[in-house]
Tab-separated table of C-alpha atoms in Angstrom:
chain	number	residue	atom	x	y	z
A	18	MET	CA	0.019	-0.061	0.010
A	19	GLY	CA	1.504	3.280	-0.997
A	20	PRO	CA	1.506	6.557	0.835
A	21	ILE	CA	-1.330	8.085	-1.098
A	22	THR	CA	-3.429	5.060	-0.602
A	23	THR	CA	-2.614	4.995	3.149
A	24	ILE	CA	-3.538	8.604	3.608
A	25	SER	CA	-6.848	8.082	1.694
A	26	ALA	CA	-7.647	5.102	3.849
A	27	VAL	CA	-6.866	7.017	7.062
A	28	LEU	CA	-8.899	10.034	5.967
A	29	SER	CA	-11.769	7.795	4.876
A	30	THR	CA	-11.905	6.052	8.149
A	31	MET	CA	-11.738	9.431	10.062
A	32	PHE	CA	-14.545	10.999	8.163
A	33	LEU	CA	-16.700	7.866	8.217
A	34	ALA	CA	-16.170	7.417	11.991
A	35	ALA	CA	-16.872	11.151	12.813
A	36	PRO	CA	-20.413	12.232	13.479
A	37	SER	CA	-22.104	13.831	10.427
A	38	PRO	CA	-22.349	17.630	10.852
A	39	VAL	CA	-25.833	18.987	11.424
A	40	ALA	CA	-24.952	22.578	11.936
A	41	SER	CA	-22.845	24.710	9.681
A	42	ASP	CA	-21.637	27.278	12.180
A	43	GLY	CA	-20.159	25.113	14.883
A	44	ASP	CA	-21.591	27.215	17.605
A	45	PHE	CA	-22.518	24.280	19.839
A	46	ASP	CA	-20.558	22.810	22.794
A	47	TRP	CA	-21.074	19.903	25.286
A	48	PRO	CA	-24.118	20.476	27.508
A	49	LEU	CA	-22.034	19.139	30.523
A	50	GLN	CA	-18.714	20.414	31.870
A	51	PRO	CA	-16.083	18.980	31.965
A	52	ARG	CA	-16.531	17.095	28.754
A	53	PRO	CA	-18.559	13.919	29.709
A	54	SER	CA	-18.135	10.496	28.362
A	55	VAL	CA	-20.681	9.045	25.915
A	56	VAL	CA	-22.345	6.312	27.697
A	57	ARG	CA	-24.811	5.397	25.018
A	58	PRO	CA	-24.462	6.563	21.433
A	59	PHE	CA	-27.088	7.714	18.903
A	60	ASP	CA	-28.884	4.895	17.193
A	61	ASN	CA	-31.375	6.140	14.551
A	62	PRO	CA	-33.693	3.383	13.463
A	63	GLU	CA	-34.357	2.750	9.895
A	64	HIS	CA	-38.045	3.663	10.245
A	65	ASP	CA	-39.712	6.098	12.588
A	66	TRP	CA	-41.812	3.435	14.171
A	67	LEU	CA	-38.838	1.125	15.128
A	68	PRO	CA	-36.962	1.205	18.416
A	69	GLY	CA	-33.696	3.080	18.496
A	70	HIS	CA	-31.829	5.574	20.630
A	71	ARG	CA	-32.741	9.087	19.282
A	72	GLY	CA	-30.015	10.943	21.120
A	73	VAL	CA	-26.879	10.317	23.130
A	74	ASP	CA	-26.553	9.526	26.982
A	75	LEU	CA	-23.808	11.535	28.610
A	76	ALA	CA	-22.222	10.607	32.037
A	77	GLY	CA	-23.184	12.974	34.665
A	78	SER	CA	-23.867	13.421	38.444
A	79	ASP	CA	-27.151	14.207	40.300
A	80	GLY	CA	-27.355	17.906	40.739
A	81	GLN	CA	-24.867	18.759	37.979
A	82	THR	CA	-25.508	21.979	36.040
A	83	VAL	CA	-26.777	21.321	32.521
A	84	LEU	CA	-25.839	24.076	29.868
A	85	ALA	CA	-27.442	25.245	26.701
A	86	ALA	CA	-25.477	23.487	23.884
A	87	GLY	CA	-26.178	26.503	21.564
A	88	ASP	CA	-27.866	29.832	21.250
A	89	GLY	CA	-31.742	29.646	20.987
A	90	VAL	CA	-34.966	30.001	22.824
A	91	VAL	CA	-36.455	27.681	25.593
A	92	VAL	CA	-39.600	26.351	24.124
A	93	PHE	CA	-40.448	23.713	26.558
A	94	ALA	CA	-39.563	23.348	30.285
A	95	GLY	CA	-41.698	20.737	32.056
A	96	SER	CA	-42.448	16.992	32.429
A	97	VAL	CA	-42.921	14.399	29.808
A	98	ALA	CA	-43.861	10.977	31.109
A	99	ASP	CA	-42.916	12.092	34.660
A	100	LYS	CA	-39.414	13.187	33.586
A	101	PRO	CA	-38.363	16.818	33.574
A	102	VAL	CA	-37.382	17.926	30.074
A	103	ILE	CA	-36.098	21.084	28.587
A	104	SER	CA	-36.255	21.916	24.791
A	105	ILE	CA	-34.414	24.738	22.945
A	106	ASP	CA	-35.122	25.931	19.446
A	107	HIS	CA	-32.158	27.030	17.543
A	108	PRO	CA	-31.951	28.746	14.100
A	109	GLY	CA	-32.689	26.696	10.997
A	110	GLY	CA	-35.412	24.488	12.512
A	111	LEU	CA	-32.951	22.690	14.891
A	112	ARG	CA	-34.184	21.716	18.457
A	113	THR	CA	-32.179	20.189	21.210
A	114	THR	CA	-33.647	18.378	24.237
A	115	TYR	CA	-32.268	17.582	27.648
A	116	GLU	CA	-33.571	15.064	30.230
A	117	PRO	CA	-34.005	14.442	33.093
A	118	VAL	CA	-33.260	17.996	33.840
A	119	SER	CA	-35.045	20.247	36.517
A	120	PRO	CA	-35.481	23.533	34.737
A	121	ALA	CA	-33.749	26.594	36.161
A	122	ILE	CA	-34.966	28.905	33.283
A	123	PRO	CA	-38.291	29.966	32.168
A	124	LEU	CA	-40.213	29.249	29.044
A	125	GLY	CA	-39.526	31.747	26.175
A	126	ARG	CA	-36.080	32.779	27.622
A	127	ARG	CA	-33.366	33.431	25.043
A	128	VAL	CA	-30.197	31.502	25.840
A	129	THR	CA	-26.642	31.437	24.603
A	130	ARG	CA	-24.151	28.626	24.341
A	131	GLY	CA	-23.113	27.723	27.932
A	132	THR	CA	-26.058	29.253	29.663
A	133	PRO	CA	-27.073	27.169	32.683
A	134	ILE	CA	-30.523	25.790	31.988
A	135	GLY	CA	-31.057	23.386	34.861
A	136	THR	CA	-29.831	20.508	36.939
A	137	LEU	CA	-29.354	16.802	36.091
A	138	ARG	CA	-31.577	14.412	37.995
A	139	PRO	CA	-31.590	10.653	38.269
A	140	GLY	CA	-34.175	8.753	36.394
A	141	HIS	CA	-32.673	7.925	32.927
A	142	PRO	CA	-31.954	4.124	33.030
A	143	PRO	CA	-29.783	2.355	32.679
A	144	CYS	CA	-27.029	4.944	33.243
A	145	SER	CA	-28.787	7.129	35.917
A	146	PRO	CA	-27.685	9.735	36.563
A	147	CYS	CA	-26.861	10.696	32.966
A	148	LEU	CA	-28.099	13.298	30.501
A	149	HIS	CA	-30.076	12.237	27.512
A	150	TRP	CA	-29.321	14.843	24.928
A	151	GLY	CA	-31.346	14.898	21.744
A	152	ALA	CA	-31.389	16.924	18.531
A	153	ARG	CA	-33.660	17.101	15.557
A	154	ARG	CA	-34.260	19.269	12.566
A	155	ASP	CA	-37.850	19.551	11.919
A	156	ARG	CA	-39.182	15.940	12.322
A	157	GLU	CA	-35.743	14.237	11.553
A	158	TYR	CA	-33.633	13.023	14.619
A	159	LEU	CA	-30.000	13.855	14.377
A	160	ASP	CA	-26.864	12.752	16.254
A	161	PRO	CA	-26.289	15.684	18.594
A	162	LEU	CA	-22.497	14.964	18.693
A	163	GLY	CA	-22.566	16.179	15.032
A	164	LEU	CA	-23.315	19.735	16.432
A	165	LEU	CA	-19.989	19.923	18.332
A	166	ARG	CA	-16.955	21.809	17.108
A	167	HIS	CA	-14.241	19.249	16.235
A	168	THR	CA	-10.490	19.795	16.143
A	169	PRO	CA	-9.404	20.320	12.595
A	170	VAL	CA	-7.665	17.300	10.911
A	171	ARG	CA	-3.935	17.805	10.843
A	172	LEU	CA	-1.935	15.453	8.497
A	173	LYS	CA	1.448	14.447	9.630
A	174	PRO	CA	4.255	12.617	7.634
A	175	LEU	CA	4.124	8.837	7.827
A	176	THR	CA	7.894	8.761	8.052
A	177	PRO	CA	10.287	11.145	9.734
A	178	GLU	CA	11.826	13.694	7.515
A	179	PRO	CA	15.438	13.099	6.677
A	180	PRO	CA	17.931	15.369	8.558
A	181	HIS	CA	18.922	18.463	6.886
A	182	GLY	CA	22.619	18.811	6.380
């Protein structure tokens, strides 16, 4: 395998393994700090009626502050099936959801990335306490990890450069 083929294979693997972008401006960040581990990844089913995991579960702790992942407006702050949920609408038809999160911000409030919006509560099995973070554009569920800013890819030589003499 030559250097061009190797670089092509590495780049293909990196881009296929990376979450697909869902926002063009990169103005989103993790809703928990410090950066949490992903306990359960996004698993979009082939059809709307099939089971899946329409979001990601992020490791957290009971009472931990949950932050708005991006700029938007709080459009829901209440209970769904006895779980506290917050939803934020962002430009371009994007909505992010956070559960189980006790709201600390009123409905209709404009927020910016990093604004505290509530506190994480237990009640999301099997990883309780953890944050279930979801995203959708209109009616299509998206992998919220695709919203995050990623470090740019930097290519390095496969072999060390010969010494200059």
